Rosetta silent file (secondary structure, phi, psi, omega in degrees, C-alpha in Angstrom):
SEQUENCE: MSTMTSTDNTDSADSAFSDSARTEAGRGRGLRLSGMNWLVWRQHRAAYWTLLAATAVTVAVLVYQRHQMITYLEGYGYPHLKSGWEDKFDQVPLDSAAQLLGLLPILIGVFVGGPLLAGDLETGTAKLVNAQSVSRVRWLATKLGVTALVVVVCTTALSAAFTWWWSPVKSSSYVMDWADSPAFDSSGPVPVALTLLTVVGGVAIGMLLRRTLLSMVVTLGFAVALQVVWSYFRMSLGNVITVTSHNGVGDNSTPNVPDGAHQLDESYLTASGDLIGWGSCAEATEKARDACLDKAQVVGWSIDYIPISQMSSMQWLGSSILLALTAGIAVFVILWGRKRLV
SCORE:     score description
SCORE:     0.000 S_00000001
   1 L     0.000  -43.926 -179.540  -46.795   -3.964   43.024 S_00000001
   2 H   -66.853  -34.891  178.734  -43.832   -1.599   43.196 S_00000001
   3 H   -64.420  -41.052  179.085  -41.772   -4.289   44.963 S_00000001
   4 H   -65.769  -40.278  179.468  -42.430   -6.742   42.160 S_00000001
   5 H   -64.100  -41.940  179.242  -41.522   -4.151   39.552 S_00000001
   6 H   -63.520  -40.758  179.952  -38.269   -3.346   41.345 S_00000001
   7 H   -64.018  -41.764  179.598  -37.428   -7.033   41.574 S_00000001
   8 H   -62.354  -42.233 -179.547  -38.129   -7.508   37.878 S_00000001
   9 H   -64.011  -41.352  179.563  -35.918   -4.556   36.991 S_00000001
  10 H   -63.549  -44.098  179.124  -33.089   -5.893   39.172 S_00000001
  11 H   -62.587  -39.206  179.475  -33.358   -9.333   37.626 S_00000001
  12 H   -64.418  -41.460  179.201  -33.341   -7.791   34.170 S_00000001
  13 H   -65.893  -43.414  178.620  -30.223   -5.734   34.972 S_00000001
  14 H   -61.466  -39.583  179.476  -28.470   -8.766   36.447 S_00000001
  15 H   -64.315  -42.152  179.419  -29.368  -10.773   33.365 S_00000001
  16 H   -64.436  -40.231  179.011  -28.033   -8.055   31.064 S_00000001
  17 H   -63.548  -41.472 -179.603  -24.821   -7.841   33.089 S_00000001
  18 H   -65.115  -42.476  177.569  -24.406  -11.602   32.919 S_00000001
  19 H   -60.764  -42.108  179.036  -24.961  -11.608   29.161 S_00000001
  20 H   -64.001  -41.542  179.776  -22.406   -8.828   28.779 S_00000001
  21 H   -63.903  -42.461  178.641  -19.905  -10.668   30.941 S_00000001
  22 H   -64.216  -37.181  178.430  -20.403  -13.857   28.948 S_00000001
  23 H   -63.433  -46.328  179.159  -19.927  -11.911   25.734 S_00000001
  24 H   -63.768  -39.027  178.540  -16.672  -10.351   26.967 S_00000001
  25 H   -64.810  -39.777  177.425  -15.475  -13.738   28.186 S_00000001
  26 H   -62.895  -40.572  177.132  -16.277  -15.233   24.820 S_00000001
  27 H   -62.401  -41.892  179.351  -14.308  -12.527   23.103 S_00000001
  28 H   -61.191  -42.173  179.186  -11.364  -13.194   25.409 S_00000001
  29 H   -67.187  -35.170 -179.248  -11.462  -16.908   24.604 S_00000001
  30 H   -65.926  -39.176 -179.962  -11.672  -16.145   20.896 S_00000001
  31 H   -83.657  -14.357 -178.313   -8.559  -13.948   20.969 S_00000001
  32 L    58.081   32.138  176.398   -6.820  -16.328   23.414 S_00000001
  33 L  -119.975  131.714  178.252   -5.467  -13.342   25.311 S_00000001
  34 L  -155.886  164.968  176.344   -5.897  -12.944   29.032 S_00000001
  35 H    59.643 -132.772 -175.503   -4.116  -11.637   32.064 S_00000001
  36 H   -67.226  -35.515  176.917   -0.756  -10.033   31.444 S_00000001
  37 H   -59.554  -44.068  179.457   -0.748  -10.874   27.713 S_00000001
  38 H   -65.180  -40.247 -178.157   -3.995   -9.001   27.255 S_00000001
  39 H   -63.519  -45.207 -179.809   -2.719   -6.070   29.324 S_00000001
  40 H   -65.033  -43.208  178.908    0.480   -5.700   27.273 S_00000001
  41 H   -62.633  -43.347 -179.626   -1.412   -6.001   23.996 S_00000001
  42 H   -61.318  -41.454 -176.422   -3.989   -3.470   25.190 S_00000001
  43 H   -68.857  -38.373 -174.824   -1.305   -0.993   26.261 S_00000001
  44 L  -112.734   22.633 -174.356    0.698   -1.165   23.022 S_00000001
  45 H   -62.578  -31.412 -179.890   -2.054   -2.114   20.594 S_00000001
  46 H   -63.146  -45.842  178.932   -1.602    1.038   18.510 S_00000001
  47 H   -67.076  -41.609 -178.643    2.031    0.198   17.745 S_00000001
  48 H   -65.089  -47.600 -178.977    1.293   -3.493   17.190 S_00000001
  49 H   -66.443  -33.586  176.336   -1.643   -2.917   14.862 S_00000001
  50 H   -62.856  -44.783  178.002    0.324   -0.296   12.940 S_00000001
  51 H   -61.415  -46.628 -177.901    3.128   -2.797   12.376 S_00000001
  52 H   -65.236  -42.309 -179.835    0.738   -5.554   11.323 S_00000001
  53 H   -66.805  -44.269  178.753   -1.257   -3.302    8.985 S_00000001
  54 H   -62.906  -37.269  177.711    1.861   -1.815    7.383 S_00000001
  55 H   -64.267  -45.097 -179.403    3.251   -5.320    6.905 S_00000001
  56 H   -60.599  -43.626  179.741    0.073   -6.540    5.225 S_00000001
  57 H   -66.063  -44.072 -177.851    0.058   -3.607    2.798 S_00000001
  58 H   -65.389  -41.845  178.068    3.769   -3.921    2.024 S_00000001
  59 H   -61.421  -41.069  177.819    3.544   -7.671    1.428 S_00000001
  60 H   -60.890  -40.833  178.176    0.655   -7.100   -0.975 S_00000001
  61 H   -65.318  -42.666  179.928    2.758   -4.549   -2.899 S_00000001
  62 H   -63.832  -40.989  177.924    5.730   -6.925   -3.048 S_00000001
  63 H   -63.283  -42.437  177.817    3.552   -9.761   -4.330 S_00000001
  64 H   -62.799  -43.558 -179.915    2.125   -7.473   -7.019 S_00000001
  65 H   -63.876  -36.561  177.615    5.612   -6.309   -8.044 S_00000001
  66 H   -65.414  -40.474  177.261    6.780   -9.906   -8.374 S_00000001
  67 H   -59.637  -41.713  177.910    3.827  -10.654  -10.641 S_00000001
  68 H   -63.314  -41.165 -179.570    4.825   -7.694  -12.809 S_00000001
  69 H   -67.074  -43.185 -179.783    8.419   -8.890  -12.958 S_00000001
  70 H   -63.730  -37.424  176.922    7.494  -12.457  -13.859 S_00000001
  71 H   -59.599  -41.318  177.429    5.247  -11.169  -16.640 S_00000001
  72 H   -67.298  -45.092 -176.293    8.250   -9.325  -18.088 S_00000001
  73 H   -67.889  -29.260  178.131   10.620  -12.276  -17.666 S_00000001
  74 H   -62.037  -24.822  175.586    8.208  -14.678  -19.342 S_00000001
  75 L   -70.052  -12.815  178.414    8.817  -12.720  -22.527 S_00000001
  76 L  -116.733   24.904  172.665   12.426  -13.935  -22.320 S_00000001
  77 L    82.374   22.624  178.495   11.657  -17.579  -21.654 S_00000001
  78 L   -53.284  135.714   14.654   11.507  -17.618  -17.850 S_00000001
  79 L   -88.694   -7.358  176.820   12.591  -19.716  -15.982 S_00000001
  80 L   -97.540   87.440 -171.143   15.335  -20.358  -18.573 S_00000001
  81 L   -69.671  138.749  175.801   16.104  -16.747  -19.372 S_00000001
  82 L   -87.697  160.654  179.039   17.498  -15.820  -22.758 S_00000001
  83 L   -64.889  145.994  178.707   20.273  -13.304  -23.211 S_00000001
  84 L   100.322   -6.988 -177.982   19.211   -9.679  -23.394 S_00000001
  85 L   -66.251  -25.915 -177.825   16.578   -9.757  -20.660 S_00000001
  86 L   -74.800  -18.194 -173.123   18.644   -7.335  -18.560 S_00000001
  87 L   -60.970  -42.843 -176.897   18.622   -4.605  -21.216 S_00000001
  88 L  -111.407   12.127 -178.732   15.121   -3.351  -20.488 S_00000001
  89 L   -73.771  130.581 -179.738   14.691   -4.707  -16.985 S_00000001
  90 L   -94.399  103.054 -178.197   13.555   -2.044  -14.522 S_00000001
  91 L   -89.745   -0.078 -176.862   15.444   -2.672  -11.284 S_00000001
  92 H   -61.204  -46.218  179.501   14.239    0.522   -9.587 S_00000001
  93 H   -59.958  -40.106 -179.679   11.258   -1.088   -7.749 S_00000001
  94 H   -67.112  -43.116  177.732   13.470   -3.872   -6.415 S_00000001
  95 H   -62.935  -42.755 -178.687   16.173   -1.442   -5.300 S_00000001
  96 H   -64.453  -41.754  178.919   13.623    0.857   -3.658 S_00000001
  97 H   -64.137  -40.520  179.418   12.000   -2.021   -1.776 S_00000001
  98 H   -64.550  -41.191  178.491   15.391   -3.237   -0.558 S_00000001
  99 H   -64.095  -40.815  179.668   16.320    0.232    0.674 S_00000001
 100 H   -65.073  -44.966  179.490   12.991    0.546    2.489 S_00000001
 101 H   -65.122  -30.066  177.457   13.311   -2.854    4.153 S_00000001
 102 H   -65.744  -22.274  178.764   16.834   -1.910    5.203 S_00000001
 103 H   -85.451  -12.860 -175.178   15.361    0.943    7.263 S_00000001
 104 H   -57.756  -47.418  179.449   12.948   -1.316    9.150 S_00000001
 105 H   -56.367  -38.565 -179.310   15.319   -2.277   11.998 S_00000001
 106 H   -68.485  -49.501 -176.356   16.018    1.393   12.668 S_00000001
 107 H   -63.698  -46.934 -178.427   12.389    2.535   12.503 S_00000001
 108 H   -68.297  -38.422  178.114   10.969   -0.323   14.570 S_00000001
 109 H   -61.893  -42.499 -177.048   13.776   -0.084   17.092 S_00000001
 110 H   -71.788  -45.958 -171.648   13.258    3.644   17.611 S_00000001
 111 H   -92.204  -13.613  177.720    9.451    3.752   17.695 S_00000001
 112 H  -113.914  -51.275 -176.736    8.727    0.409   19.363 S_00000001
 113 H   -68.607  -49.060 -176.759   11.814   -0.637   21.329 S_00000001
 114 H   -55.758  -49.748 -176.218   12.860    2.722   22.755 S_00000001
 115 H   -83.203   -5.994 -169.642    9.521    3.720   24.354 S_00000001
 116 H   -56.564  -50.255  176.841    8.480    0.201   25.453 S_00000001
 117 H  -100.769  -30.874 -178.627    9.773    0.491   29.019 S_00000001
 118 H   -59.370  -38.775  179.504   10.851    4.128   29.041 S_00000001
 119 H   -63.559  -42.056  179.376    7.238    5.270   28.707 S_00000001
 120 H   -67.867  -37.617 -179.650    6.114    3.199   31.698 S_00000001
 121 H   -71.970  -35.326 -178.521    9.027    4.387   33.818 S_00000001
 122 H   -73.034  -38.286 -176.674    8.525    8.023   32.885 S_00000001
 123 H   -88.970  -10.003 -179.793    4.777    8.090   33.529 S_00000001
 124 L    91.552    3.044  178.880    4.873    5.947   36.663 S_00000001
 125 H   -62.334  -33.815  179.728    2.985    3.000   35.174 S_00000001
 126 H   -61.463  -37.742  177.653    5.839    0.716   36.201 S_00000001
 127 H   -65.580  -37.805  178.271    5.263    1.602   39.867 S_00000001
 128 H   -64.491  -43.446  178.605    1.582    0.764   39.513 S_00000001
 129 H   -64.586  -38.982 -178.869    2.407   -2.617   38.002 S_00000001
 130 H   -64.718  -24.624  179.772    4.978   -3.251   40.721 S_00000001
 131 L   -81.086   -8.292 -178.972    2.270   -2.724   43.356 S_00000001
 132 L   -88.842 -179.432 -177.466    0.178   -5.547   41.903 S_00000001
 133 L   -78.080  -13.862 -178.793    0.506   -9.275   42.493 S_00000001
 134 L   -76.038  135.601 -179.233    2.308   -9.836   39.180 S_00000001
 135 L   -74.008  157.214  178.464    6.080  -10.149   39.523 S_00000001
 136 H   -63.178  -38.811 -178.641    8.438   -7.802   37.704 S_00000001
 137 H   -61.268  -44.263  179.619   10.033  -10.719   35.880 S_00000001
 138 H   -65.558  -40.031  179.287    6.714  -11.852   34.459 S_00000001
 139 H   -63.588  -46.670  179.406    5.806   -8.324   33.443 S_00000001
 140 H   -64.773  -43.910 -179.227    9.143   -7.758   31.706 S_00000001
 141 H   -62.734  -39.416  178.920    9.109  -11.182   30.060 S_00000001
 142 H   -67.902  -41.859  177.040    5.594  -10.616   28.743 S_00000001
 143 H   -57.179  -50.635 -178.885    6.498   -7.162   27.432 S_00000001
 144 H   -67.023  -41.663 -175.907    9.513   -8.543   25.596 S_00000001
 145 H   -65.400  -48.505 -179.248    7.744  -11.723   24.471 S_00000001
 146 H   -64.843  -43.253  179.580    4.646  -10.131   22.959 S_00000001
 147 H   -64.307  -44.125  179.365    6.670   -7.404   21.263 S_00000001
 148 H   -62.537  -38.264  179.455    9.206   -9.897   19.923 S_00000001
 149 H   -62.468  -45.876  179.182    6.405  -12.086   18.564 S_00000001
 150 H   -63.401  -42.598 -179.704    4.838   -9.201   16.638 S_00000001
 151 H   -63.585  -43.543 -179.530    8.239   -8.116   15.302 S_00000001
 152 H   -63.358  -44.631  179.426    9.127  -11.660   14.199 S_00000001
 153 H   -59.870  -46.696 -176.625    5.797  -12.159   12.425 S_00000001
 154 H   -67.998  -49.295 -176.712    6.072   -8.857   10.556 S_00000001
 155 H   -69.868  -32.884  176.486    9.726   -9.068    9.568 S_00000001
 156 H   -64.828  -42.998  178.734    9.467  -12.734    8.578 S_00000001
 157 H   -63.063  -43.647 -179.158    6.546  -11.964    6.270 S_00000001
 158 H   -67.124  -43.685  179.194    8.362   -9.023    4.695 S_00000001
 159 H   -63.811  -42.654  179.319   11.619  -10.922    4.254 S_00000001
 160 H   -62.938  -42.498  179.989    9.859  -13.930    2.741 S_00000001
 161 H   -65.688  -42.514  179.555    7.950  -11.744    0.280 S_00000001
 162 H   -67.380  -42.908  179.030   11.074   -9.825   -0.782 S_00000001
 163 H   -61.320  -40.873  178.445   13.163  -13.002   -1.125 S_00000001
 164 H   -63.457  -40.458  178.864   10.419  -14.567   -3.255 S_00000001
 165 H   -66.773  -44.020 -173.083   10.305  -11.490   -5.474 S_00000001
 166 H   -79.247  -25.343 -170.297   14.075  -11.246   -5.903 S_00000001
 167 H   -55.175  -37.388 -179.692   14.877  -14.966   -6.312 S_00000001
 168 H   -63.169  -24.571 -178.382   14.270  -15.242  -10.114 S_00000001
 169 H  -119.526   20.308 -174.322   16.996  -12.638  -10.799 S_00000001
 170 L   -61.672  -36.024 -174.974   19.138  -13.259   -7.724 S_00000001
 171 L   -79.310   -5.000 -178.170   22.182  -14.498   -9.636 S_00000001
 172 L   -95.547  117.603  177.866   22.404  -11.370  -11.805 S_00000001
 173 L   -72.569  -13.139  177.133   24.693   -8.661  -10.456 S_00000001
 174 L   -66.060  -38.380 -178.778   23.075   -6.270  -12.930 S_00000001
 175 L   -77.015  -57.081  178.814   19.910   -6.223  -10.846 S_00000001
 176 L  -159.952  134.349  175.137   21.480   -6.302   -7.348 S_00000001
 177 L   -77.170  122.164 -174.843   24.745   -7.605   -5.967 S_00000001
 178 L   -60.875  -25.076 -177.533   23.797  -10.197   -3.358 S_00000001
 179 L   -83.256  -12.269  179.158   26.719   -9.170   -1.140 S_00000001
 180 L   -76.766  157.793 -175.914   25.625   -5.534   -0.879 S_00000001
 181 H   -56.782  -45.184 -177.158   23.605   -4.362    2.090 S_00000001
 182 H   -57.541  -39.000 -178.391   20.249   -3.812    0.286 S_00000001
 183 H   -82.996  -49.457 -174.908   20.091   -7.415   -0.912 S_00000001
 184 H   -65.086  -40.895 -174.375   21.857   -9.277    1.889 S_00000001
 185 L   -86.889   -3.404 -177.722   20.130   -7.450    4.751 S_00000001
 186 L  -111.402    5.016 -177.113   16.624   -7.553    3.226 S_00000001
 187 L  -132.704  164.753  178.902   16.336  -11.288    2.576 S_00000001
 188 L    64.416 -150.958 -177.274   16.501  -14.527    4.510 S_00000001
 189 L   -83.384   -6.840 -173.779   16.719  -14.418    8.316 S_00000001
 190 H   -61.404  -46.853  179.795   18.833  -11.250    8.487 S_00000001
 191 H   -58.026  -37.406  179.931   15.957   -8.685    8.692 S_00000001
 192 H   -64.867  -48.127 -176.690   14.394  -10.624   11.560 S_00000001
 193 H   -67.396  -42.982  179.490   17.636  -10.866   13.536 S_00000001
 194 H   -63.053  -42.106 -178.628   18.692   -7.254   12.930 S_00000001
 195 H   -68.007  -42.320  179.190   15.278   -5.909   13.916 S_00000001
 196 H   -61.881  -43.736  179.704   15.052   -8.009   17.068 S_00000001
 197 H   -63.253  -41.092  179.671   18.500   -6.904   18.220 S_00000001
 198 H   -65.942  -41.645 -179.165   17.650   -3.249   17.573 S_00000001
 199 H   -66.485  -49.826 -178.445   14.309   -3.493   19.379 S_00000001
 200 H   -66.474  -35.479  173.602   15.639   -5.314   22.439 S_00000001
 201 H   -61.905  -40.488  176.397   18.610   -2.953   22.517 S_00000001
 202 H   -63.466  -37.486  177.212   16.151   -0.056   22.481 S_00000001
 203 H   -62.411  -44.408  179.147   14.230   -1.623   25.371 S_00000001
 204 H   -63.367  -41.225  178.253   17.429   -1.859   27.415 S_00000001
 205 H   -62.328  -44.178  178.702   18.306    1.747   26.606 S_00000001
 206 H   -63.707  -36.040  179.107   14.843    2.901   27.649 S_00000001
 207 H   -66.264  -35.752 -178.245   15.064    0.952   30.900 S_00000001
 208 H   -80.795  -39.044 -175.854   18.342    2.637   31.793 S_00000001
 209 H   -85.177  -30.905  174.637   17.524    6.195   30.660 S_00000001
 210 L    64.054   19.078  176.515   13.849    6.226   31.832 S_00000001
 211 L  -133.008  127.548 -171.306   12.912    9.048   29.433 S_00000001
 212 H   -63.142  -55.572 -175.957   10.947    8.305   26.284 S_00000001
 213 H   -62.850  -44.905  179.062   12.281   10.957   23.919 S_00000001
 214 H   -61.680  -40.279  179.556   15.876   10.591   25.089 S_00000001
 215 H   -64.142  -38.629  179.103   15.626    6.817   24.758 S_00000001
 216 H   -65.816  -40.105  179.480   14.368    7.098   21.185 S_00000001
 217 H   -65.627  -46.278 -179.822   17.249    9.402   20.237 S_00000001
 218 H   -66.885  -36.897  176.737   19.866    7.134   21.793 S_00000001
 219 H   -63.136  -36.217  175.891   18.223    4.074   20.214 S_00000001
 220 H   -60.543  -45.830  177.738   18.525    5.783   16.840 S_00000001
 221 H   -62.551  -40.768  178.185   22.255    6.176   17.405 S_00000001
 222 H   -62.953  -42.581 -178.532   22.518    2.553   18.540 S_00000001
 223 H   -65.141  -42.640  179.108   20.632    1.323   15.464 S_00000001
 224 H   -65.596  -43.550  178.707   22.809    3.300   13.055 S_00000001
 225 H   -61.921  -39.227  177.927   25.998    2.123   14.786 S_00000001
 226 H   -62.227  -42.375  179.122   24.765   -1.466   14.596 S_00000001
 227 H   -63.152  -40.205 -179.623   24.160   -1.137   10.857 S_00000001
 228 H   -66.334  -47.270  179.575   27.674    0.253   10.319 S_00000001
 229 H   -61.874  -42.756 -179.696   29.361   -2.491   12.344 S_00000001
 230 H   -63.133  -38.102 -179.108   27.271   -5.157   10.618 S_00000001
 231 H   -64.782  -33.291  177.475   28.191   -3.831    7.162 S_00000001
 232 H   -78.312  -30.253 -174.617   31.910   -4.239    7.968 S_00000001
 233 H   -85.754  -24.636 -168.574   31.433   -7.634    9.591 S_00000001
 234 H   -54.825  -51.152 -174.151   29.076   -9.185    7.027 S_00000001
 235 H   -71.568  -18.129  178.101   31.558  -10.379    4.382 S_00000001
 236 H   -72.264   -7.513  178.377   33.858  -11.978    6.965 S_00000001
 237 H   -76.459  -17.164 -177.232   31.171  -14.648    7.433 S_00000001
 238 L   -94.016  163.254  175.563   32.059  -16.250    4.100 S_00000001
 239 L   -96.516  114.306 -176.636   34.930  -18.503    3.076 S_00000001
 240 L   -73.795  133.252  177.793   37.116  -16.662    0.564 S_00000001
 241 E  -110.860  135.386 -179.344   38.141  -18.683   -2.493 S_00000001
 242 E  -115.197  129.677  174.705   41.259  -17.772   -4.470 S_00000001
 243 E  -122.540  145.358 -178.707   41.818  -18.668   -8.127 S_00000001
 244 E  -130.254  161.954  174.575   44.967  -17.935  -10.129 S_00000001
 245 L  -137.686  154.871 -179.873   46.127  -18.001  -13.741 S_00000001
 246 L  -127.339   36.134 -176.591   49.585  -18.149  -15.327 S_00000001
 247 L  -107.837   25.871 -177.092   48.686  -16.981  -18.832 S_00000001
 248 L    80.760 -165.223 -177.634   49.993  -13.467  -18.601 S_00000001
 249 L  -125.460   22.092  179.292   47.789  -10.412  -18.217 S_00000001
 250 L   -80.360 -165.319  179.533   46.520   -9.926  -21.740 S_00000001
 251 L   -62.467  142.144  177.914   42.992  -10.356  -23.046 S_00000001
 252 L    58.006   28.532 -179.263   41.081  -13.410  -21.781 S_00000001
 253 L  -100.765  -11.484 -178.444   43.874  -14.200  -19.326 S_00000001
 254 L   -74.266  145.804  179.276   41.938  -13.784  -16.071 S_00000001
 255 L   -66.916  155.123 -179.111   40.795  -16.964  -14.293 S_00000001
 256 L   -75.192  135.594  177.237   37.156  -17.992  -14.500 S_00000001
 257 L  -119.782  135.929 -178.125   34.905  -16.909  -11.642 S_00000001
 258 L   -57.564  150.842  176.854   31.429  -18.471  -11.118 S_00000001
 259 L   -60.926  137.742  177.956   28.385  -16.448  -12.165 S_00000001
 260 L    81.601   -1.040 -179.296   27.034  -14.283   -9.378 S_00000001
 261 L   -70.664  146.288  177.048   30.233  -14.487   -7.316 S_00000001
 262 E   -94.894  113.190 -177.133   31.216  -11.446   -5.275 S_00000001
 263 E   -83.735  126.509 -177.762   34.780  -10.482   -6.164 S_00000001
 264 E   -94.330  -40.047 -175.871   36.796   -9.184   -3.223 S_00000001
 265 E  -155.141  153.007  177.911   40.207   -8.532   -4.711 S_00000001
 266 E  -140.313  123.728 -174.950   42.168   -8.802   -7.954 S_00000001
 267 E  -136.593  161.859  171.233   45.971   -8.764   -8.039 S_00000001
 268 E   -79.115  142.788  176.571   48.914   -9.520  -10.289 S_00000001
 269 E  -107.923  126.443 -178.880   50.652  -12.832   -9.628 S_00000001
 270 E   -95.122  169.646 -178.519   54.448  -12.863   -9.919 S_00000001
 271 L   -63.219  -28.306  179.114   56.768  -15.752  -10.773 S_00000001
 272 L   -83.281   -3.191 -179.281   57.779  -16.028   -7.127 S_00000001
 273 L    92.518   -0.066  177.688   54.145  -16.363   -6.032 S_00000001
 274 L   -77.804  160.176  178.593   53.889  -12.867   -4.579 S_00000001
 275 E  -115.280  137.821  173.908   50.919  -10.600   -5.224 S_00000001
 276 E  -129.952  150.442 -177.824   51.067   -6.967   -6.279 S_00000001
 277 E   -60.843  142.580 -177.361   48.200   -4.558   -6.815 S_00000001
 278 L   -66.582  -15.368  177.180   46.819   -4.396  -10.337 S_00000001
 279 L   -88.708    1.254 -177.665   47.344   -0.629  -10.236 S_00000001
 280 L   -66.998  -27.218 -178.654   51.072   -0.993   -9.662 S_00000001
 281 L  -118.119   39.749  178.048   51.780   -0.915  -13.402 S_00000001
 282 L   -83.700   69.029 -177.369   49.158    1.609  -14.481 S_00000001
 283 L   -82.212  164.755 -176.227   51.576    3.371  -16.793 S_00000001
 284 L   -69.334  -35.408 -177.890   50.668    6.037  -19.333 S_00000001
 285 L  -117.784  157.437  179.924   51.663    3.961  -22.378 S_00000001
 286 H   -65.281  -36.362  179.311   51.276    0.283  -23.165 S_00000001
 287 H   -63.275  -44.271  179.331   55.040   -0.064  -23.735 S_00000001
 288 H   -66.117  -36.154  178.119   55.821    1.359  -20.313 S_00000001
 289 H   -64.313  -46.201  179.100   53.176   -0.890  -18.761 S_00000001
 290 H   -61.405  -39.873  178.293   54.663   -4.004  -20.354 S_00000001
 291 H   -62.831  -39.906  178.248   58.126   -3.001  -19.161 S_00000001
 292 H   -63.971  -42.617  179.911   56.776   -2.603  -15.633 S_00000001
 293 H   -65.594  -39.702  179.007   55.126   -6.040  -15.761 S_00000001
 294 H   -66.257  -40.815  179.857   58.320   -7.658  -17.051 S_00000001
 295 H   -63.075  -38.109  179.715   60.396   -6.015  -14.334 S_00000001
 296 H   -82.757   -4.997 -179.769   58.007   -7.316  -11.654 S_00000001
 297 L    59.008   46.417  178.503   57.983  -10.762  -13.330 S_00000001
 298 E   -75.645  129.009 -178.640   54.187  -10.841  -13.528 S_00000001
 299 E  -117.225   -9.324 -178.982   52.930  -14.165  -14.889 S_00000001
 300 E   176.669 -156.464 -175.007   49.175  -13.963  -14.307 S_00000001
 301 E  -119.760  156.411  170.790   46.270  -13.015  -12.092 S_00000001
 302 E  -133.394  126.490 -176.619   45.009  -13.851   -8.624 S_00000001
 303 E  -126.363  130.170  174.299   41.336  -13.269   -7.753 S_00000001
 304 E  -103.308  133.130 -179.157   39.634  -13.616   -4.363 S_00000001
 305 E  -151.698  163.718  173.039   35.880  -14.152   -4.367 S_00000001
 306 E  -121.752  121.382 -178.527   32.915  -15.526   -2.430 S_00000001
 307 L   -70.817  154.179 -179.408   30.405  -17.573   -4.468 S_00000001
 308 H   -65.557  -20.498  179.701   26.704  -16.811   -4.258 S_00000001
 309 H   -64.053  -19.034  179.491   26.149  -20.363   -3.014 S_00000001
 310 H   -86.856   -4.880 -173.506   27.493  -19.250    0.376 S_00000001
 311 H   -58.472  -47.816 -176.669   24.908  -16.510    0.817 S_00000001
 312 H   -62.557  -45.694 -179.777   22.377  -18.592    2.726 S_00000001
 313 H   -65.571  -36.267  177.397   24.926  -20.055    5.151 S_00000001
 314 H   -65.157  -40.709  179.570   26.438  -16.604    5.723 S_00000001
 315 H   -64.637  -43.189 -178.497   23.004  -15.166    6.495 S_00000001
 316 H   -69.972  -37.991  177.273   22.149  -17.902    8.980 S_00000001
 317 H   -64.248  -47.455  178.317   25.542  -17.709   10.675 S_00000001
 318 H   -62.702  -40.709  179.392   25.314  -13.931   10.999 S_00000001
 319 H   -65.697  -35.657  177.637   21.713  -14.116   12.199 S_00000001
 320 H   -62.387  -40.895  178.275   22.690  -16.673   14.851 S_00000001
 321 H   -65.372  -44.138  179.409   25.282  -14.254   16.201 S_00000001
 322 H   -63.486  -40.447  179.623   22.791  -11.383   16.194 S_00000001
 323 H   -68.966  -33.390  176.176   20.144  -13.497   17.945 S_00000001
 324 H   -64.593  -41.107  176.023   22.681  -14.582   20.575 S_00000001
 325 H   -63.888  -39.775  178.399   23.408  -10.916   21.295 S_00000001
 326 H   -61.095  -44.990  179.334   19.669  -10.256   21.446 S_00000001
 327 H   -62.549  -39.295  178.449   19.177  -13.049   23.977 S_00000001
 328 H   -62.731  -42.661  178.612   22.023  -11.666   26.090 S_00000001
 329 H   -66.895  -39.030  179.078   20.479   -8.194   26.168 S_00000001
 330 H   -62.651  -41.190  177.181   17.048   -9.645   26.995 S_00000001
 331 H   -63.438  -40.697  177.446   18.522  -11.542   29.955 S_00000001
 332 H   -60.757  -43.138  179.993   20.196   -8.326   31.111 S_00000001
 333 H   -59.819  -44.276 -177.504   16.871   -6.468   30.927 S_00000001
 334 H   -69.935  -43.807 -179.016   15.115   -9.076   33.051 S_00000001
 335 H   -66.878  -42.253  178.135   17.907   -9.405   35.630 S_00000001
 336 H   -66.809  -45.637 -177.016   18.383   -5.651   35.955 S_00000001
 337 H   -68.529  -24.268 -179.638   14.662   -4.953   36.018 S_00000001
 338 H   -62.157  -32.585 -176.636   13.978   -7.606   38.654 S_00000001
 339 H  -114.666  -25.776 -170.515   15.756   -5.542   41.303 S_00000001
 340 H  -123.043   13.388 -175.025   16.237   -2.020   39.952 S_00000001
 341 L   -65.316  -44.077 -179.210   13.290   -1.300   37.704 S_00000001
 342 L  -126.227    0.000    0.000   11.479    1.006   40.172 S_00000001
């Protein structure tokens, strides 16, 4: 009798174990994560879920803010806006959102990219992985791939939502100048490319320094330096257009510039075709100013500008360069880590 009871209990336990195993297997198939992908997600799930949750909340806020803006603009005949709509338009929410999105590459690079490999190297997890049957290249590629996928999904969603919100008033420099960092770097493909480069750069820094806190600090410096270099480089992506006039320098004498164009420079044009700074004849009196203009033989104006129509092509060109740099750093991480990781 006791033997039968023991057998029944064993069969029951085996059945329960099998049911549990089938349940776990079903969950794995449902999430489509297994092996190294599952391991990387499991290890960094707190950071990934934080990014995804923060993105979902932020996108919801951006969508709500756009609804509020459209409600206001409809009072001025949107989409064909009447004059005067800018007088009471509140641009603070749009500016604040752009400033916040501009910080994303720095924040994600520091808190996700910096510790990604540095944490494993500091705690010895990398040695444990190296002792398994999985190759270092596969481990590194999976780490970079899963992290890059989460970053791309989040930044693409945020950029799309912000671009959608800003697009109805994009051509108005009163709201935001498209060539300035808050607008240019928070829309289109630029946020995705900047964030990926910062994150992968942080991964490389962490791999070389092997200390989590130190890697985060150095990644912060790298991210800030990248933003500064990018801000100087950004406008060189466009094709500068020059327009001139020969109607003197009085009222209504400046050449016409398209709406929304970003003006780079404005100079006096002389009879010989030379350019002099518009401040060269900033005399105290109008008579003295006119005498200065006559002496310099000023005949009109010369204005350099980049039209807003070039914004999209400039963003894609700049993003291509940033993504090429990102790919180069990723290859370096894999090649270096294949032989020198542990």
